[in-house]
């Protein structure tokens, strides 16, 4: 425990190395689980039988388990291990509270177990990487706050005046993830296991991908960069390449990253200005990301000879290289014309895996091989095994990524292929393109398997290392830091010192005028742009004339954890606020582009909840993009109004099956019935069978509660009593059962899930034409104000 | 350097470079150089800032590019026009007689068969038996002599092209997905399973 000696004196402290040890063990365990589930779901894309006809193992339910396990269980635990170990050493003090560390560790593991139980059961929120149901959401938020309190409390008690760059990244991680998670999980429960998200339609999509993209940014990137800044120079025994590069790339990274979310929604009906912001901020993000890669790789200058002998350095070097590759590919995929081909294909999936397996996974391996011997006071059990792991993993991930390039680009090209002068699609049936990518998808499975085998070796190596050593808690003699006093002391910076200085004032003014440039009417916006550019020029002049004044201010900022954290929050909050607030405050009913979705009947709503629970969005989108080949294949492009009542929105992000935006009325009830029973009626289909939908009863009981919540969310249901609601559902179900009986001689009880699902599928794409009305007057923050510059839009077909 | 002597002097890449200074502070043994930012790296940022500003001004201020809706509407109109012209041309050259002739041409029916298997067999069954061939097939049988919407080749062709007259439960219109030529081939394939009616001279 912390000694109570007087400041300035020396004291011996014992680090809490138990917590990083626990997190390290959890990392290894969950890594195996996440990767094993990943290979299983990958195999299902080759062989539909790989779910063994069990509902709990279908792709739609297991893919969320795979992604959540990889992100929050594997990388999450690795991040916590790395942070708890390095923060104590960088702060020269023990973690503030052992109790909070314990709550954090066990709370997090419980959350993971809860996720592993609920997701296969089909309990989901239907948003990617945000699938966990609301009671678990609250637990995640609470545990995250515990982590944050423990971390900042440790910073406050540090015996090191200045914050090292690794800590900057940890701070950004904790603050931003809390913000993202809370906003994207706002929801109204309908029961203990179900809730409807507050944001629906285009707003829901925007908020979801602001979260989804920045989960990658602030859960899979910033903490790992922080870990890189501590462990890579440690392992290499070399100084970090450049302090000023750290400053520039940190601040530009955290500021720019948050704006890039809309690049997941390019060519959809998301307002154009948001699409353009998403694309250009992604392109501008290339440099800040590569700043991190450069600082990592160039730190290895003078230590490259260690590549031959030290597996840790090998893993780190390849990890940082993959970081560079993934962050080059990301901006490339964010270009709207590239995205038109790549989106909804395996290219995106490959890109994500070069991040999680190449960058995060290899950083994790390096970290484990470096930390385990230190935490258990021994040597690594086998360097040879670690080297074999390295090569297996490297070949695995390269095979994986290359296979996904082939698969994604090939499918994109096949889907766009036309004949007879562009009037006809060469492959009008989606399933033909799925058949043609079976081989690359099999190669992906092999790549994933190799990578998994590598991690099994790591687990064995780790286990043997732990067994031959015994837990060691490092003790160290430190000089206790006097509490800061006056203008020179640490943690004494005032509010005005933080904000009233040239660097901050110029930056905030520059950003303000940049925003005015986005939003002002014509010519006013050009004036704002001119002011923003002038301010940038003046800032450079001031910086040069100041002879290091800005650097001195920054050095002082680093000695004050709270002002630093506040400025970090300001930097990460701006982008999301500017994109989301106009989109959610604007009157949704006035921005529907001539289409007004018809609300779901009670039965259709019950069917929709089945669609969400089965995770159909993992393979089927509900979004026809504004691309002529999509219109040829699926029908008219989607409008904002088509999905305004969808909570949660189901636009999807990947297609292993065709788009369903216009599925309603296309085929008969009987067709859907037979198709869900055996999708092989479409030759070559890889969709699983859904026999349980024909046995389980649809949940009519909860409908009154659900519709009450929908009404609170603004969906215009007429007032209905619970009996009326259930009665309506029953009647529509009976109607469908009758049609099935009369037209197709299919006999099914009307209260089965399949009937509700058919009702929903037949409703998809139903809207009311309100051309000419409800166009609305542009308010100050109408999302598409800039588009009005171009005069009247072409009328929709 | 964290642990002195780890990197031999000879391997220190900055040994002879007085410009590379090590910052004084050390964090848990980690030190930092303070090297200049690489210019090429800075330019990757500057270039995209310039591109951003340029594109935004071109699009919103100068109206230089069409909006997505304008673009896709225009492309779609072109496709529609081309398709309509093609279909009209084909329909003009087709009559029952020609379709019967096509139905006895192995090359044409071969192409028709493969198209049928992809687009039609999931409802009408690979043997054309439709609902008679099993409960999983919801389509009408095409191998008997009963035709719900008319049985002349041109009538069959019309149902495939425009879809079932009963929009709520029947077959969809196939002209968008298959186009006239392929529909004619499919119809020829279906006809090939039927006898040529009397009075039609397929050699004539």
PDB file of N, CA, C and O in Angstrom, chain A residues 473-511:
ATOM      1  N   UNK A 473       5.238  -9.465  -7.633  1.00  0.00           N
ATOM      2  CA  UNK A 473       4.814  -8.073  -7.635  1.00  0.00           C
ATOM      3  C   UNK A 473       6.049  -7.206  -7.483  1.00  0.00           C
ATOM      4  O   UNK A 473       6.756  -7.299  -6.470  1.00  0.00           O
ATOM      5  N   UNK A 474       6.275  -6.382  -8.476  1.00  0.00           N
ATOM      6  CA  UNK A 474       7.502  -5.594  -8.458  1.00  0.00           C
ATOM      7  C   UNK A 474       7.437  -4.521  -7.372  1.00  0.00           C
ATOM      8  O   UNK A 474       6.411  -3.872  -7.183  1.00  0.00           O
ATOM      9  N   UNK A 475       8.539  -4.356  -6.663  1.00  0.00           N
ATOM     10  CA  UNK A 475       8.636  -3.226  -5.727  1.00  0.00           C
ATOM     11  C   UNK A 475       9.693  -2.278  -6.261  1.00  0.00           C
ATOM     12  O   UNK A 475      10.617  -2.693  -6.964  1.00  0.00           O
ATOM     13  N   UNK A 476       9.515  -1.020  -5.943  1.00  0.00           N
ATOM     14  CA  UNK A 476      10.453  -0.045  -6.480  1.00  0.00           C
ATOM     15  C   UNK A 476      10.575   1.119  -5.507  1.00  0.00           C
ATOM     16  O   UNK A 476       9.610   1.490  -4.840  1.00  0.00           O
ATOM     17  N   UNK A 477      11.790   1.697  -5.458  1.00  0.00           N
ATOM     18  CA  UNK A 477      11.975   2.873  -4.612  1.00  0.00           C
ATOM     19  C   UNK A 477      11.700   4.120  -5.445  1.00  0.00           C
ATOM     20  O   UNK A 477      12.271   4.271  -6.525  1.00  0.00           O
ATOM     21  N   UNK A 478      10.779   4.942  -5.007  1.00  0.00           N
ATOM     22  CA  UNK A 478      10.477   6.157  -5.767  1.00  0.00           C
ATOM     23  C   UNK A 478      10.600   7.373  -4.870  1.00  0.00           C
ATOM     24  O   UNK A 478      10.518   7.279  -3.645  1.00  0.00           O
ATOM     25  N   UNK A 479      10.827   8.521  -5.531  1.00  0.00           N
ATOM     26  CA  UNK A 479      10.820   9.782  -4.799  1.00  0.00           C
ATOM     27  C   UNK A 479       9.389  10.283  -4.792  1.00  0.00           C
ATOM     28  O   UNK A 479       8.775  10.442  -5.848  1.00  0.00           O
ATOM     29  N   UNK A 480       8.840  10.496  -3.614  1.00  0.00           N
ATOM     30  CA  UNK A 480       7.455  10.956  -3.543  1.00  0.00           C
ATOM     31  C   UNK A 480       7.395  12.401  -4.019  1.00  0.00           C
ATOM     32  O   UNK A 480       8.235  13.228  -3.663  1.00  0.00           O
ATOM     33  N   UNK A 481       6.361  12.662  -4.796  1.00  0.00           N
ATOM     34  CA  UNK A 481       6.244  13.983  -5.406  1.00  0.00           C
ATOM     35  C   UNK A 481       5.520  14.907  -4.440  1.00  0.00           C
ATOM     36  O   UNK A 481       4.473  14.561  -3.889  1.00  0.00           O
ATOM     37  N   UNK A 482       6.103  16.116  -4.245  1.00  0.00           N
ATOM     38  CA  UNK A 482       5.401  17.093  -3.410  1.00  0.00           C
ATOM     39  C   UNK A 482       4.145  17.539  -4.107  1.00  0.00           C
ATOM     40  O   UNK A 482       4.093  17.639  -5.327  1.00  0.00           O
ATOM     41  N   UNK A 483       3.146  17.830  -3.322  1.00  0.00           N
ATOM     42  CA  UNK A 483       1.924  18.317  -3.955  1.00  0.00           C
ATOM     43  C   UNK A 483       2.220  19.659  -4.629  1.00  0.00           C
ATOM     44  O   UNK A 483       2.930  20.497  -4.096  1.00  0.00           O
ATOM     45  N   UNK A 484       1.660  19.827  -5.862  1.00  0.00           N
ATOM     46  CA  UNK A 484       1.974  21.031  -6.627  1.00  0.00           C
ATOM     47  C   UNK A 484       1.456  22.285  -5.950  1.00  0.00           C
ATOM     48  O   UNK A 484       0.405  22.286  -5.321  1.00  0.00           O
ATOM     49  N   UNK A 485       2.262  23.363  -6.086  1.00  0.00           N
ATOM     50  CA  UNK A 485       1.824  24.659  -5.554  1.00  0.00           C
ATOM     51  C   UNK A 485       2.160  25.734  -6.572  1.00  0.00           C
ATOM     52  O   UNK A 485       3.177  25.655  -7.245  1.00  0.00           O
ATOM     53  N   UNK A 486       1.265  26.714  -6.695  1.00  0.00           N
ATOM     54  CA  UNK A 486       1.577  27.894  -7.507  1.00  0.00           C
ATOM     55  C   UNK A 486       1.666  27.587  -8.983  1.00  0.00           C
ATOM     56  O   UNK A 486       1.286  26.515  -9.446  1.00  0.00           O
ATOM     57  N   UNK A 487       2.163  28.532  -9.729  1.00  0.00           N
ATOM     58  CA  UNK A 487       2.142  28.430 -11.191  1.00  0.00           C
ATOM     59  C   UNK A 487       3.108  27.387 -11.708  1.00  0.00           C
ATOM     60  O   UNK A 487       3.050  26.999 -12.869  1.00  0.00           O
ATOM     61  N   UNK A 488       4.049  26.952 -10.903  1.00  0.00           N
ATOM     62  CA  UNK A 488       5.010  25.981 -11.422  1.00  0.00           C
ATOM     63  C   UNK A 488       4.652  24.544 -11.030  1.00  0.00           C
ATOM     64  O   UNK A 488       5.186  23.606 -11.567  1.00  0.00           O
ATOM     65  N   UNK A 489       3.764  24.429 -10.067  1.00  0.00           N
ATOM     66  CA  UNK A 489       3.470  23.091  -9.570  1.00  0.00           C
ATOM     67  C   UNK A 489       2.642  22.283 -10.546  1.00  0.00           C
ATOM     68  O   UNK A 489       1.982  22.837 -11.416  1.00  0.00           O
ATOM     69  N   UNK A 490       2.695  20.957 -10.382  1.00  0.00           N
ATOM     70  CA  UNK A 490       1.853  20.128 -11.236  1.00  0.00           C
ATOM     71  C   UNK A 490       0.440  20.092 -10.682  1.00  0.00           C
ATOM     72  O   UNK A 490       0.224  20.331  -9.491  1.00  0.00           O
ATOM     73  N   UNK A 491      -0.502  19.822 -11.566  1.00  0.00           N
ATOM     74  CA  UNK A 491      -1.927  19.775 -11.214  1.00  0.00           C
ATOM     75  C   UNK A 491      -2.401  21.063 -10.538  1.00  0.00           C
ATOM     76  O   UNK A 491      -3.182  21.043  -9.588  1.00  0.00           O
ATOM     77  N   UNK A 492      -1.908  22.187 -11.022  1.00  0.00           N
ATOM     78  CA  UNK A 492      -2.361  23.462 -10.467  1.00  0.00           C
ATOM     79  C   UNK A 492      -2.890  24.382 -11.554  1.00  0.00           C
ATOM     80  O   UNK A 492      -3.188  25.532 -11.311  1.00  0.00           O
ATOM     81  N   UNK A 493      -2.976  23.895 -12.775  1.00  0.00           N
ATOM     82  CA  UNK A 493      -3.350  24.747 -13.897  1.00  0.00           C
ATOM     83  C   UNK A 493      -4.808  25.190 -13.740  1.00  0.00           C
ATOM     84  O   UNK A 493      -5.685  24.392 -13.429  1.00  0.00           O
ATOM     85  N   UNK A 494      -5.029  26.475 -13.966  1.00  0.00           N
ATOM     86  CA  UNK A 494      -6.387  26.990 -13.800  1.00  0.00           C
ATOM     87  C   UNK A 494      -7.142  26.888 -15.123  1.00  0.00           C
ATOM     88  O   UNK A 494      -6.571  26.609 -16.171  1.00  0.00           O
ATOM     89  N   UNK A 495      -8.436  27.169 -15.024  1.00  0.00           N
ATOM     90  CA  UNK A 495      -9.291  27.133 -16.203  1.00  0.00           C
ATOM     91  C   UNK A 495      -8.790  28.116 -17.257  1.00  0.00           C
ATOM     92  O   UNK A 495      -8.679  27.796 -18.435  1.00  0.00           O
ATOM     93  N   UNK A 496      -8.438  29.324 -16.800  1.00  0.00           N
ATOM     94  CA  UNK A 496      -8.045  30.332 -17.790  1.00  0.00           C
ATOM     95  C   UNK A 496      -6.680  30.006 -18.378  1.00  0.00           C
ATOM     96  O   UNK A 496      -6.428  30.238 -19.556  1.00  0.00           O
ATOM     97  N   UNK A 497      -5.805  29.412 -17.569  1.00  0.00           N
ATOM     98  CA  UNK A 497      -4.513  28.980 -18.125  1.00  0.00           C
ATOM     99  C   UNK A 497      -4.720  27.920 -19.206  1.00  0.00           C
ATOM    100  O   UNK A 497      -3.983  27.843 -20.177  1.00  0.00           O
ATOM    101  N   UNK A 498      -5.741  27.087 -18.993  1.00  0.00           N
ATOM    102  CA  UNK A 498      -5.989  26.009 -19.940  1.00  0.00           C
ATOM    103  C   UNK A 498      -6.538  26.543 -21.249  1.00  0.00           C
ATOM    104  O   UNK A 498      -6.121  26.118 -22.329  1.00  0.00           O
ATOM    105  N   UNK A 499      -7.480  27.467 -21.151  1.00  0.00           N
ATOM    106  CA  UNK A 499      -8.173  27.889 -22.368  1.00  0.00           C
ATOM    107  C   UNK A 499      -7.684  29.213 -22.939  1.00  0.00           C
ATOM    108  O   UNK A 499      -7.753  29.430 -24.140  1.00  0.00           O
ATOM    109  N   UNK A 500      -7.205  30.128 -22.080  1.00  0.00           N
ATOM    110  CA  UNK A 500      -6.823  31.443 -22.608  1.00  0.00           C
ATOM    111  C   UNK A 500      -5.354  31.465 -22.969  1.00  0.00           C
ATOM    112  O   UNK A 500      -4.510  31.993 -22.261  1.00  0.00           O
ATOM    113  N   UNK A 501      -5.046  30.834 -24.083  1.00  0.00           N
ATOM    114  CA  UNK A 501      -3.671  30.848 -24.562  1.00  0.00           C
ATOM    115  C   UNK A 501      -3.719  30.646 -26.059  1.00  0.00           C
ATOM    116  O   UNK A 501      -4.705  30.130 -26.599  1.00  0.00           O
ATOM    117  N   UNK A 502      -2.688  31.062 -26.739  1.00  0.00           N
ATOM    118  CA  UNK A 502      -2.716  31.070 -28.199  1.00  0.00           C
ATOM    119  C   UNK A 502      -3.052  29.719 -28.824  1.00  0.00           C
ATOM    120  O   UNK A 502      -3.919  29.644 -29.690  1.00  0.00           O
ATOM    121  N   UNK A 503      -2.388  28.648 -28.452  1.00  0.00           N
ATOM    122  CA  UNK A 503      -2.682  27.383 -29.158  1.00  0.00           C
ATOM    123  C   UNK A 503      -4.155  27.011 -29.094  1.00  0.00           C
ATOM    124  O   UNK A 503      -4.759  26.665 -30.114  1.00  0.00           O
ATOM    125  N   UNK A 504      -4.760  27.110 -27.912  1.00  0.00           N
ATOM    126  CA  UNK A 504      -6.154  26.680 -27.776  1.00  0.00           C
ATOM    127  C   UNK A 504      -7.087  27.674 -28.458  1.00  0.00           C
ATOM    128  O   UNK A 504      -7.997  27.285 -29.203  1.00  0.00           O
ATOM    129  N   UNK A 505      -6.851  28.972 -28.248  1.00  0.00           N
ATOM    130  CA  UNK A 505      -7.750  29.974 -28.830  1.00  0.00           C
ATOM    131  C   UNK A 505      -7.721  29.897 -30.359  1.00  0.00           C
ATOM    132  O   UNK A 505      -8.775  29.865 -31.010  1.00  0.00           O
ATOM    133  N   UNK A 506      -6.549  29.827 -30.925  1.00  0.00           N
ATOM    134  CA  UNK A 506      -6.479  29.764 -32.391  1.00  0.00           C
ATOM    135  C   UNK A 506      -7.132  28.492 -32.925  1.00  0.00           C
ATOM    136  O   UNK A 506      -7.824  28.498 -33.934  1.00  0.00           O
ATOM    137  N   UNK A 507      -6.912  27.388 -32.237  1.00  0.00           N
ATOM    138  CA  UNK A 507      -7.504  26.136 -32.713  1.00  0.00           C
ATOM    139  C   UNK A 507      -9.020  26.200 -32.660  1.00  0.00           C
ATOM    140  O   UNK A 507      -9.709  25.879 -33.637  1.00  0.00           O
ATOM    141  N   UNK A 508      -9.548  26.660 -31.512  1.00  0.00           N
ATOM    142  CA  UNK A 508     -10.999  26.674 -31.380  1.00  0.00           C
ATOM    143  C   UNK A 508     -11.634  27.662 -32.358  1.00  0.00           C
ATOM    144  O   UNK A 508     -12.664  27.374 -32.975  1.00  0.00           O
ATOM    145  N   UNK A 509     -10.993  28.831 -32.538  1.00  0.00           N
ATOM    146  CA  UNK A 509     -11.529  29.793 -33.504  1.00  0.00           C
ATOM    147  C   UNK A 509     -11.493  29.211 -34.916  1.00  0.00           C
ATOM    148  O   UNK A 509     -12.438  29.349 -35.693  1.00  0.00           O
ATOM    149  N   UNK A 510     -10.396  28.553 -35.224  1.00  0.00           N
ATOM    150  CA  UNK A 510     -10.273  27.946 -36.560  1.00  0.00           C
ATOM    151  C   UNK A 510     -11.371  26.925 -36.794  1.00  0.00           C
ATOM    152  O   UNK A 510     -12.023  26.916 -37.841  1.00  0.00           O
ATOM    153  N   UNK A 511     -11.620  26.097 -35.776  1.00  0.00           N
ATOM    154  CA  UNK A 511     -12.666  25.084 -35.916  1.00  0.00           C
ATOM    155  C   UNK A 511     -14.033  25.752 -36.044  1.00  0.00           C
ATOM    156  O   UNK A 511     -14.862  25.360 -36.871  1.00  0.00           O
TER     157      UNK A 511
END
